[in-house]
CSV table of C-alpha atoms and ligand atoms in Angstrom, one decimal:
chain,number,residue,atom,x,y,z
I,116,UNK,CA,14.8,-1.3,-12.7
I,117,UNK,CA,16.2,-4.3,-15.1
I,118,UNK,CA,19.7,-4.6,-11.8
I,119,UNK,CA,18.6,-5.0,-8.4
I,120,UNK,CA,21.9,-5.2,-7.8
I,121,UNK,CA,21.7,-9.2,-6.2
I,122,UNK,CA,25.1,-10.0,-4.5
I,123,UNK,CA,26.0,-13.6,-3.2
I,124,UNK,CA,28.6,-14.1,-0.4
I,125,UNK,CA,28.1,-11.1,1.5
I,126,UNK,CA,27.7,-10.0,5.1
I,127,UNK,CA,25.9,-6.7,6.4
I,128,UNK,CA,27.0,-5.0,9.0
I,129,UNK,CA,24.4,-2.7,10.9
I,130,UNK,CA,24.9,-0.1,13.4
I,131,UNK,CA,21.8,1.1,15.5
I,132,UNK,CA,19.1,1.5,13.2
I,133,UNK,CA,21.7,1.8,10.3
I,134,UNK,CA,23.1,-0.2,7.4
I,135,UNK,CA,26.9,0.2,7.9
I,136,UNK,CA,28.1,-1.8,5.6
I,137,UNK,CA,28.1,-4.4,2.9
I,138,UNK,CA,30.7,-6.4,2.1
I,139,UNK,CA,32.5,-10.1,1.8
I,140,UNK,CA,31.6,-11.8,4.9
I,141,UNK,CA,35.3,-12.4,6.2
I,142,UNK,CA,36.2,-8.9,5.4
I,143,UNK,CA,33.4,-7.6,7.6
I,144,UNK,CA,33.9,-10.1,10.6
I,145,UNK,CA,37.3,-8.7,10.8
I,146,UNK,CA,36.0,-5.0,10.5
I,147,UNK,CA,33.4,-5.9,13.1
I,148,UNK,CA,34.6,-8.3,15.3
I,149,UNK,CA,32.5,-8.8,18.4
I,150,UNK,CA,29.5,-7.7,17.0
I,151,UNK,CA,26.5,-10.4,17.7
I,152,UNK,CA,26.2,-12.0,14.6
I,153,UNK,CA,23.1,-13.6,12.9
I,154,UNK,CA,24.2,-16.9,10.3
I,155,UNK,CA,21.6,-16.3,7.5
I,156,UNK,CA,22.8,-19.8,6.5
I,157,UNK,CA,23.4,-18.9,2.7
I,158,UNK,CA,19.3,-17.4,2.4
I,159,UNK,CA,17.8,-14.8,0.6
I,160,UNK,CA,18.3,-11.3,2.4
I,161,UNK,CA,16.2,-8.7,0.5
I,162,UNK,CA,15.3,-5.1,2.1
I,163,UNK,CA,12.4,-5.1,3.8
I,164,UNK,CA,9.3,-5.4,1.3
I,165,UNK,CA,7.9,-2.0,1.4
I,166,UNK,CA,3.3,-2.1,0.6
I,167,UNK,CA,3.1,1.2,-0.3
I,168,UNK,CA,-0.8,0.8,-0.9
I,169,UNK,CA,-3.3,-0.5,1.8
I,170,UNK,CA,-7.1,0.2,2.9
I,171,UNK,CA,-6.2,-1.8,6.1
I,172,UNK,CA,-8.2,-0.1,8.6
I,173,UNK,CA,-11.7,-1.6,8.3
I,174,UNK,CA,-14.1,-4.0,10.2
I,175,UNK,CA,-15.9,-7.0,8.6
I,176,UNK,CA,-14.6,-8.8,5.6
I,177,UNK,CA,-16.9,-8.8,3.1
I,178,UNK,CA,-16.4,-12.3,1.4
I,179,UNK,CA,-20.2,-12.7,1.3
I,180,UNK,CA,-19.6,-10.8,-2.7
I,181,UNK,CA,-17.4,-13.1,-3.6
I,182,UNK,CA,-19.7,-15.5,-4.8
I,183,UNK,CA,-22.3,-12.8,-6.1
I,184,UNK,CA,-19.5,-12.0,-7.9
I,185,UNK,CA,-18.8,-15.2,-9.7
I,186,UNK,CA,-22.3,-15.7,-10.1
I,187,UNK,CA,-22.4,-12.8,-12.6
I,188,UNK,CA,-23.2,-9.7,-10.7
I,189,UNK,CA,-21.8,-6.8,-11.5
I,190,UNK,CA,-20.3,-3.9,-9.1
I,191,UNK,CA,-23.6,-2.0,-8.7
I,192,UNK,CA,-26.0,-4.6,-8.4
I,193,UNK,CA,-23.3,-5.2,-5.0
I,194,UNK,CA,-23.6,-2.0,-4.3
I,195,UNK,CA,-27.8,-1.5,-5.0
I,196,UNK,CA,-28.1,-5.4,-2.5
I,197,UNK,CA,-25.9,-3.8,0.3
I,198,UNK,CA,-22.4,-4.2,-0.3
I,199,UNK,CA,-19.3,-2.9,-1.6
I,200,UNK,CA,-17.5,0.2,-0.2
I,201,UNK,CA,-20.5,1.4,1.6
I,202,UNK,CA,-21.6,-1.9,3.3
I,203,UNK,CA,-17.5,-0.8,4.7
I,204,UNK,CA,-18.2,2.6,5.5
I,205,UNK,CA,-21.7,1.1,7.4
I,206,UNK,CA,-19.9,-1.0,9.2
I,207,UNK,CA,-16.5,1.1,10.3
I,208,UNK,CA,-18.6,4.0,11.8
I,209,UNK,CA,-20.3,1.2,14.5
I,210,UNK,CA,-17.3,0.4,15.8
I,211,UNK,CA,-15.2,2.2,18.5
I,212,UNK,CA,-11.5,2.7,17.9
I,213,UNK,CA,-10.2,-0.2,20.0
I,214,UNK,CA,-12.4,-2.6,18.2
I,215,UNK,CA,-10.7,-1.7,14.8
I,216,UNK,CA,-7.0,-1.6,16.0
I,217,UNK,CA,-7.3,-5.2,17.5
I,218,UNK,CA,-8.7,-5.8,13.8
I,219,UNK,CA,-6.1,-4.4,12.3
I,220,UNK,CA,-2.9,-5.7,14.8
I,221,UNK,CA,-4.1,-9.3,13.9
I,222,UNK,CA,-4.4,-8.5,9.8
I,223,UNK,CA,-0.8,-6.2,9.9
I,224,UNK,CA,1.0,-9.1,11.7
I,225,UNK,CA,-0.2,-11.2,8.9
I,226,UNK,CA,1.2,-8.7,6.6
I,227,UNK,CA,4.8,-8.5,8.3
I,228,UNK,CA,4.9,-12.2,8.3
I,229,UNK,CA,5.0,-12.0,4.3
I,230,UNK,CA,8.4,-9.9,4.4
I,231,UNK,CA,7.1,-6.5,4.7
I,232,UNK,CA,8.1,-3.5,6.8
I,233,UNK,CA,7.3,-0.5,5.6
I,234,UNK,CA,3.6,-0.2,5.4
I,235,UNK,CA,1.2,2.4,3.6
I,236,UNK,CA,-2.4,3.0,5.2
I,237,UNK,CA,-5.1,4.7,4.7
I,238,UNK,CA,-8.1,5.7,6.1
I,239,UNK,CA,-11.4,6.0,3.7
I,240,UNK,CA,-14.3,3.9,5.5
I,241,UNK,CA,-15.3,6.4,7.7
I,242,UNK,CA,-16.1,9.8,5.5
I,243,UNK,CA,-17.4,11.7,8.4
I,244,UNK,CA,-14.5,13.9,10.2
I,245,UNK,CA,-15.1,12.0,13.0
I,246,UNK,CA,-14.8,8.4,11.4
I,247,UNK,CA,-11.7,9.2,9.4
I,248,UNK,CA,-9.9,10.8,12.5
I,249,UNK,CA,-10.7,7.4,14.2
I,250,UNK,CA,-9.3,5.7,11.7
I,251,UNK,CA,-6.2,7.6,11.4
I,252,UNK,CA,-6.1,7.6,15.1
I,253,UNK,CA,-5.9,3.7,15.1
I,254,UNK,CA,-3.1,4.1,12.2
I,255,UNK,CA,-1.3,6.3,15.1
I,256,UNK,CA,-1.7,3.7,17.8
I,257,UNK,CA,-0.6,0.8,15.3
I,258,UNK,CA,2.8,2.9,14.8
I,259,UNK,CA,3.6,2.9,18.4
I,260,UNK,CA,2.5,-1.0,19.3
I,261,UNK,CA,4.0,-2.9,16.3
I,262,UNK,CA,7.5,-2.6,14.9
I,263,UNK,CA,6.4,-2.1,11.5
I,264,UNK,CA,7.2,1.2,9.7
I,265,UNK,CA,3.9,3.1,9.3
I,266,UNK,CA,2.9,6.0,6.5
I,267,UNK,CA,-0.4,7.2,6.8
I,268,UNK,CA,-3.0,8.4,4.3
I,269,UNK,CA,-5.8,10.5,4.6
I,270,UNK,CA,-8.5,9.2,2.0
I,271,UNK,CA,-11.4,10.9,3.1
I,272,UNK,CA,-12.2,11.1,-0.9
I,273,UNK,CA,-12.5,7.5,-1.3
I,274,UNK,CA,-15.8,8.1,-2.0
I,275,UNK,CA,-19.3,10.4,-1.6
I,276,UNK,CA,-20.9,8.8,1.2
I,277,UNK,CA,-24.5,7.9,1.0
I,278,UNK,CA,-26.3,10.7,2.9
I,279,UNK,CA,-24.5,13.4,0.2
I,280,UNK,CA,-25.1,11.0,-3.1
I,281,UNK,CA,-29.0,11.6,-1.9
I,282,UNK,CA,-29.1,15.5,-1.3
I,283,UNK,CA,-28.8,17.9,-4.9
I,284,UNK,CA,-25.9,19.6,-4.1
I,285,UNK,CA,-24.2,16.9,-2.6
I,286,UNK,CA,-21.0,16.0,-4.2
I,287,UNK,CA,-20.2,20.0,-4.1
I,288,UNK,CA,-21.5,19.7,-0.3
I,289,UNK,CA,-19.1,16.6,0.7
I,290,UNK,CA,-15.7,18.0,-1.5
I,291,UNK,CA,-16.6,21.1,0.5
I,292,UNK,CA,-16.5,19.4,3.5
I,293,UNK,CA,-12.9,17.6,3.0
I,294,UNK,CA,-11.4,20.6,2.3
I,295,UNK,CA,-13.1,22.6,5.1
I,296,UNK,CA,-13.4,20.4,8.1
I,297,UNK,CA,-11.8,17.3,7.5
I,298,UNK,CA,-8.7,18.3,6.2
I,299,UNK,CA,-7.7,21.1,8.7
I,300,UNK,CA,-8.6,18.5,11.7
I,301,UNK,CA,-6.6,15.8,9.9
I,302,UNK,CA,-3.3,18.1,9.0
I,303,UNK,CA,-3.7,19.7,12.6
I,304,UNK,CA,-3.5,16.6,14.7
I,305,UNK,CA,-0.5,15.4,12.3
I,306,UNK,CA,-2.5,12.3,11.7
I,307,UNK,CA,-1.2,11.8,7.6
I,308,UNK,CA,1.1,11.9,5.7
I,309,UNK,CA,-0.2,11.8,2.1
I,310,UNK,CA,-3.6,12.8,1.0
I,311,UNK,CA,-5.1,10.2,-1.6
I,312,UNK,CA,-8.6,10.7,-3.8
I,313,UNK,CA,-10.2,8.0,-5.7
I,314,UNK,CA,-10.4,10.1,-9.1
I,315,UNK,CA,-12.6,7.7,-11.4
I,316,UNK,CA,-16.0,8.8,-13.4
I,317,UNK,CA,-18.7,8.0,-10.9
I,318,UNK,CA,-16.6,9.2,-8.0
I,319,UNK,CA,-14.4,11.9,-7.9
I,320,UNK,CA,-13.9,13.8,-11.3
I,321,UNK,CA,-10.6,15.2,-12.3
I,322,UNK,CA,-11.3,18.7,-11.6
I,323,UNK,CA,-12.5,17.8,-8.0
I,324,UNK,CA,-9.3,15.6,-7.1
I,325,UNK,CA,-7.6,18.5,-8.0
I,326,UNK,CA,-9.4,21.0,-5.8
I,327,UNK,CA,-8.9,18.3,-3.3
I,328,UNK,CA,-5.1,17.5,-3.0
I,329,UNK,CA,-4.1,21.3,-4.1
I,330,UNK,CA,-5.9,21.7,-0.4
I,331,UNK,CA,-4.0,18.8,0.4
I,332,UNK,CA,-0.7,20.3,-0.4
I,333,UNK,CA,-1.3,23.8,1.0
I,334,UNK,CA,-2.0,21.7,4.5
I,335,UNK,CA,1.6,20.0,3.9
I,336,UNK,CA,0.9,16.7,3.0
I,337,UNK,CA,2.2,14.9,0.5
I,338,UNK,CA,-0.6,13.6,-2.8
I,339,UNK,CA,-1.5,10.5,-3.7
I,340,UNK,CA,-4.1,9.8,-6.1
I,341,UNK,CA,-6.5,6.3,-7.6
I,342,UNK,CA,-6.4,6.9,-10.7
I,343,UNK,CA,-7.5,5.2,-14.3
I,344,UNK,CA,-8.4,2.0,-12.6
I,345,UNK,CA,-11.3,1.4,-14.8
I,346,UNK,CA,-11.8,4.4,-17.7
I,347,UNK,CA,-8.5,6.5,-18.8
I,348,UNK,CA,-9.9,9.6,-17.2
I,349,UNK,CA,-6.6,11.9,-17.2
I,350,UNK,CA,-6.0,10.8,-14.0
I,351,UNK,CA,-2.5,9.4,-14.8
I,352,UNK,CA,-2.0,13.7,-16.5
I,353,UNK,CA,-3.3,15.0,-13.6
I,354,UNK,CA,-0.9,12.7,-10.8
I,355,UNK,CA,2.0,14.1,-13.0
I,356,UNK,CA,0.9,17.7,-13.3
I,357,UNK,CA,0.3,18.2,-9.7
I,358,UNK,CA,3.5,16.7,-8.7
I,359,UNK,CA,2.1,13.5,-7.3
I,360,UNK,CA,4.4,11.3,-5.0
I,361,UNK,CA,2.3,8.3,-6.9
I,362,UNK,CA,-0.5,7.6,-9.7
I,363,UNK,CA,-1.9,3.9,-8.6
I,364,UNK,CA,-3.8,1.1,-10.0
I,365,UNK,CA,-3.4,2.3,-14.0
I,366,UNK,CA,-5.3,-0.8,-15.4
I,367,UNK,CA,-6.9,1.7,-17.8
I,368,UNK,CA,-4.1,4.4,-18.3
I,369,UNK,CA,-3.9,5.8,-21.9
I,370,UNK,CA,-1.2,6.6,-23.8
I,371,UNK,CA,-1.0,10.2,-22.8
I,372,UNK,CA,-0.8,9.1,-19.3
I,373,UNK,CA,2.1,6.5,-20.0
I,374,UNK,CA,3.8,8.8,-21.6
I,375,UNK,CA,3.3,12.1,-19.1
I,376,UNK,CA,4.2,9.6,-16.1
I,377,UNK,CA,7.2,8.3,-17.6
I,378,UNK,CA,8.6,12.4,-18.0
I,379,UNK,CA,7.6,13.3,-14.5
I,380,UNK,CA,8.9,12.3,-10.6
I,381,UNK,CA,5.2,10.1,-10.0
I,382,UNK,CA,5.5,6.5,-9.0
I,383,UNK,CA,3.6,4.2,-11.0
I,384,UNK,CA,2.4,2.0,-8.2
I,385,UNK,CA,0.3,-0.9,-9.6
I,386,UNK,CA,-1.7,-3.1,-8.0
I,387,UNK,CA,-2.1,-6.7,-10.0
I,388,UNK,CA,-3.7,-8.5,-7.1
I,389,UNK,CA,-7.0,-6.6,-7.3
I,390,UNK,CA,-7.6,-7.6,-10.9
I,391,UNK,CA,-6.1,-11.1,-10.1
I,392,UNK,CA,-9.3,-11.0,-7.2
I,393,UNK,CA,-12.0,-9.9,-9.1
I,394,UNK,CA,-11.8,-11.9,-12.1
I,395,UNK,CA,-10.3,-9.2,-14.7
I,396,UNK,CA,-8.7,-10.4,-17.6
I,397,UNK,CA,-7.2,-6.8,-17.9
I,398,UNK,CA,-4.0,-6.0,-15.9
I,399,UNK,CA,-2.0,-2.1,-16.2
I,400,UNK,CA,0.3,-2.1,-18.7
I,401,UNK,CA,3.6,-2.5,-16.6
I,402,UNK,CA,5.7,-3.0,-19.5
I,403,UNK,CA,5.0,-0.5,-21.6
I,404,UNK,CA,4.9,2.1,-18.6
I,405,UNK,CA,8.7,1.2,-17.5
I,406,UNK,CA,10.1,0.5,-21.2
I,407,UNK,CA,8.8,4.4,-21.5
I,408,UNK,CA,10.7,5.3,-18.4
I,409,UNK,CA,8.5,5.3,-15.5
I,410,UNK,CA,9.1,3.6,-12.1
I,411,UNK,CA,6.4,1.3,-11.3
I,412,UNK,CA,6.2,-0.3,-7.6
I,413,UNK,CA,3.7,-2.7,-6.6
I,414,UNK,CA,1.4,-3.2,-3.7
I,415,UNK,CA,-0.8,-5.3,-2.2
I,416,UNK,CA,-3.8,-2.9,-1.8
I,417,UNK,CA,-5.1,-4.8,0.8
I,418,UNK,CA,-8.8,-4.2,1.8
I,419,UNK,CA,-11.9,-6.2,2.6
I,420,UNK,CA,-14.0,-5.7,-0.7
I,421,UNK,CA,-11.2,-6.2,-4.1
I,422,UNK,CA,-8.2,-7.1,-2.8
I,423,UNK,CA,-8.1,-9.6,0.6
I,424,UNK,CA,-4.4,-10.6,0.8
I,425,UNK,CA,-1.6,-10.3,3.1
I,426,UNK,CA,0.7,-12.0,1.5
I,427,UNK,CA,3.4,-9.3,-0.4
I,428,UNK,CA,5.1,-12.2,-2.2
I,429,UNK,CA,2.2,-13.2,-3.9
I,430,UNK,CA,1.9,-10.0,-5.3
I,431,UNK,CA,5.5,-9.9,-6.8
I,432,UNK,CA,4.3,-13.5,-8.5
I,433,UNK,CA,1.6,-11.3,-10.1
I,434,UNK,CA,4.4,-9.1,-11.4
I,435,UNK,CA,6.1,-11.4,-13.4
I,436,UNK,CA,3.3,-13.5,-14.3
I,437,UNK,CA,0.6,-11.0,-14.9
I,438,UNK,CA,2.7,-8.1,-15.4
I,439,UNK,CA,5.7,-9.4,-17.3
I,440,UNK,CA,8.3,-7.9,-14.9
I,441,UNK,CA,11.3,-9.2,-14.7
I,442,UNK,CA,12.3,-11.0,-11.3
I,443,UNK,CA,15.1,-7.9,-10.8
I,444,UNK,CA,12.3,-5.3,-11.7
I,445,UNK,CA,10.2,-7.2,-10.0
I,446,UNK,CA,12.2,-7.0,-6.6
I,447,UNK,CA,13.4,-3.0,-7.1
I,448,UNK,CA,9.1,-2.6,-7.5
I,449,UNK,CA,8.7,-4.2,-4.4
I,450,UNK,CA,11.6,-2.1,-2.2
I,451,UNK,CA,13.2,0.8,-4.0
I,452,UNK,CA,10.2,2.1,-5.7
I,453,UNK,CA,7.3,1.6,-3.1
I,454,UNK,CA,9.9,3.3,-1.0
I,455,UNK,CA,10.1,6.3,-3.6
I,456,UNK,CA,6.3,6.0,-3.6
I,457,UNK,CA,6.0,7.0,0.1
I,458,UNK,CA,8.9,9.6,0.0
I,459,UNK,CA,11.2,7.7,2.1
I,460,UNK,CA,13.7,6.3,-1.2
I,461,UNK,CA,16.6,8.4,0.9
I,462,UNK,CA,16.1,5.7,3.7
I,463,UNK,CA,14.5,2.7,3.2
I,464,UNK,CA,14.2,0.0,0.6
I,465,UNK,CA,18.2,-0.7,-0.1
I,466,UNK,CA,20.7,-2.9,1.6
I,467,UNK,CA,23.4,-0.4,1.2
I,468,UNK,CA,25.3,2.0,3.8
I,469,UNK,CA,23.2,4.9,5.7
I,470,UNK,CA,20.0,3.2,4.9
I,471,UNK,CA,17.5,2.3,7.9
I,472,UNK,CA,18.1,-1.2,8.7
I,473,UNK,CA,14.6,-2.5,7.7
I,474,UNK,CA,15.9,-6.3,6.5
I,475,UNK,CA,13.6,-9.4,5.2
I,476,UNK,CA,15.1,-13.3,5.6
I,477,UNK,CA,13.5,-15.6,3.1
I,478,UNK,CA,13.7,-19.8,2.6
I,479,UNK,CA,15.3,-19.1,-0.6
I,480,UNK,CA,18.4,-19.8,-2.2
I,481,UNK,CA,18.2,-17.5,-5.1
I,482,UNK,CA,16.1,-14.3,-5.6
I,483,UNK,CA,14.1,-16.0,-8.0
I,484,UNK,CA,12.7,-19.1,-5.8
I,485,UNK,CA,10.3,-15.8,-4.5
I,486,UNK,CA,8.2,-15.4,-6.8
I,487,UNK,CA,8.5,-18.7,-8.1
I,488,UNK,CA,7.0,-20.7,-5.2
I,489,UNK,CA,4.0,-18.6,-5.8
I,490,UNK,CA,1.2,-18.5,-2.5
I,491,UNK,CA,3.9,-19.8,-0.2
I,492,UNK,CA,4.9,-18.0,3.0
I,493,UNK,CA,8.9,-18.2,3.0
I,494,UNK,CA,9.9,-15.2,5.4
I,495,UNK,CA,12.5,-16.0,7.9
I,496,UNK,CA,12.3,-13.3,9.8
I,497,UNK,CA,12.7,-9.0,9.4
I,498,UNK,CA,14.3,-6.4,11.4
I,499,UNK,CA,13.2,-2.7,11.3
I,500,UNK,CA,15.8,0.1,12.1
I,501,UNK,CA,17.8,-3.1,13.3
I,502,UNK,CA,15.2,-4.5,15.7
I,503,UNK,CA,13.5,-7.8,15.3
I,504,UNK,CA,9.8,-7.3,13.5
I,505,UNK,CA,8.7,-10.6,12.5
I,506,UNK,CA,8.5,-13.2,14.3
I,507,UNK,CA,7.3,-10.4,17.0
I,508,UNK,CA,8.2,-11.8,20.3
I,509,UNK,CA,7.4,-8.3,21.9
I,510,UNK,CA,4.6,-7.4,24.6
I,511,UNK,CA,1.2,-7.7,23.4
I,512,UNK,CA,-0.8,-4.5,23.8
B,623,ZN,ZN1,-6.8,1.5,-3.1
């Protein structure tokens, strides 16, 4: 992670959706000549920045907690006045699918805008079959109306939903229910790609996220999991044991886990943003997780309630500020590894030959100017398998 491999006074030749070549610019004109050219004018060209971590599908904003926040309230005094994840799930199963994409086409172009092109999202508001199919159905629709490159993720275990947390056999009831009815309409309409469970004491315990995603894998999708966000719960052991594609948000990862990660395939995928938001002091333990071998990626885990940003950039500030990344590890978090963390490192998240061309044009001079102008939208422009993303000049839908 320490070489992102930064090269000045190049050229990149694409051909259809493909990377051809990279090279010095005169010795590329020459093997390309004719081809429509675009002068970067001596910027930044990065590959596309690749969230490999979003809750994006969702109605209201709920910036009403903010302040109860601040003021000293903790997360279940939200949660007893109203708010939190259920005052989400409340408000997502009142509103018909259309309502939610045009939501959600307004807060991904936002997104895009920042540099990114390869976007993670998951469903997790709904929790009935019905509301997490609409969800993923809007996830669907997204990939077919905006350039950007979609993956998404069923997280029908985000959380138990109300009417189960109330019945005695509930949890058992609702974890029944993923695997039974939910799952099986999910995997049969090929509306995800990963399955994702928010394993944390309180919500779902290590030996349910495992009868969970084990489902989840027999139904072909690929397993993500929340893990050891705020108590080291073995989640971090479990992502690697199961074969998880990636373990994210770690702020509370133990040793164990650092090391078991750092020996196994699972992405670290850290989200510094969230903590930044709600005031935590804490942050995961980047360093130690990548000086022990593992790859970590970052995201923004965009969503209404810990974690309202848009802006991809900001986040990689966060990883050398809060995280102590280096600006190169820093850069191969934000492209190679979220790319790994979504399955698609064969593909997308290099500026090298055979990869898709998924391209991000920043203001920037030098690779470091990104996360040093920290908050600032600098994007040029991106392409996606060689078409124009951002600025999206296409048809609106
Ligand atoms: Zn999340």
């Amino acid at each position: 992670m320490s070489d992102a491999g930064i090269l000045t006074g190049v050229a990149v030749a694409v051909v259809g959706e493909q990377i051809a070549a990279v090279g010095p610019q005169e010795e590329l004109e020459r093997a390309y000549h004719g081809a429509d050219r675009i002068d970067c004018q001596g910027r930044l060209l990065t590959p596309g920045l690749v969230d490999s971590h979003t809750h994006a599908i969702f109605g209201k904003p709920r910036f009403e907690e903010q302040e109860l926040r601040a003021s000293g309230l903790d997360y279940m005094e939200i949660a007893r006045r109203g708010g939190g994840i259920h005052a989400s799930v409340r408000d997502l199963r009142g509103r018909p699918e259309d309502e939610l994409f045009a939501l959600a086409v307004s807060r991904l172009r936002r997104l895009a805008a920042s540099g990114v092109t390869t976007v993670e999202v998951k469903s997790g508001y709904g929790l009935t079959p019905e509301d997490e199919l609409k969800s993923l159905r809007v996830v669907r629709r997204l990939g077919e109306h905006l350039p950007l490159r979609f993956v998404p993720t069923w997280l029908g275990a985000h959380e138990i939903p109300r009417e189960y947390r109330d019945l005695p056999q509930g949890r058992s009831e609702y974890v029944r229910l993923l695997v039974s009815t939910m799952l099986p309409g999910v995997a049969s309409e090929g509306l995800a790609e990963f399955a994702d469970v928010f394993c944390e004491p309180g919500v779902f315990t290590i030996d349910e996220t495992r009868t969970i995603l084990t489902a989840a894998r027999s139904a072909g999708l690929g397993l993500k999991l929340h893990a050891d966000e705020l108590r080291p719960s073995g989640g971090a052991e479990l992502a690697a044991q199961i074969g998880a594609t990636s373990a994210d948000h770690l702020a509370a990862i133990s040793e164990s886990g650092i090391r078991v990660l750092a020996e196994s395939n699972t992405v670290a995928t850290l989200l510094p943003g969230t903590m930044l938001f709600l005031g935590k002091e804490k942050q995961a333990p980047a360093r130690a997780l990548i000086d022990a071998g593992a790859a970590v990626a970052l995201a923004t885990d965009f969503n209404p309630g810990t974690s309202p940003t848009t802006n991809f950039p900001l986040i990689m500030t966060l990883g050398v500020s809060q995280l102590r990344l280096s600006v190169a590890e820093t850069f191969v978090a934000a492209t190679v590894n979220g790319a790994a963390a979504l399955s698609l490192a064969d593909r997308v998240g290099q500026v090298a030959p055979g990869f898709s061309a998924d391209l991000a044009l920043f203001e920037a001079a030098d690779a470091r100017e990104l996360p040093y102008w920290y908050g600032d939208q600098r994007c040029a422009g991106t392409w996606v398998r060689g078409h124009v993303c951002h600025p999206y000049l296409g048809e609106a839908h």
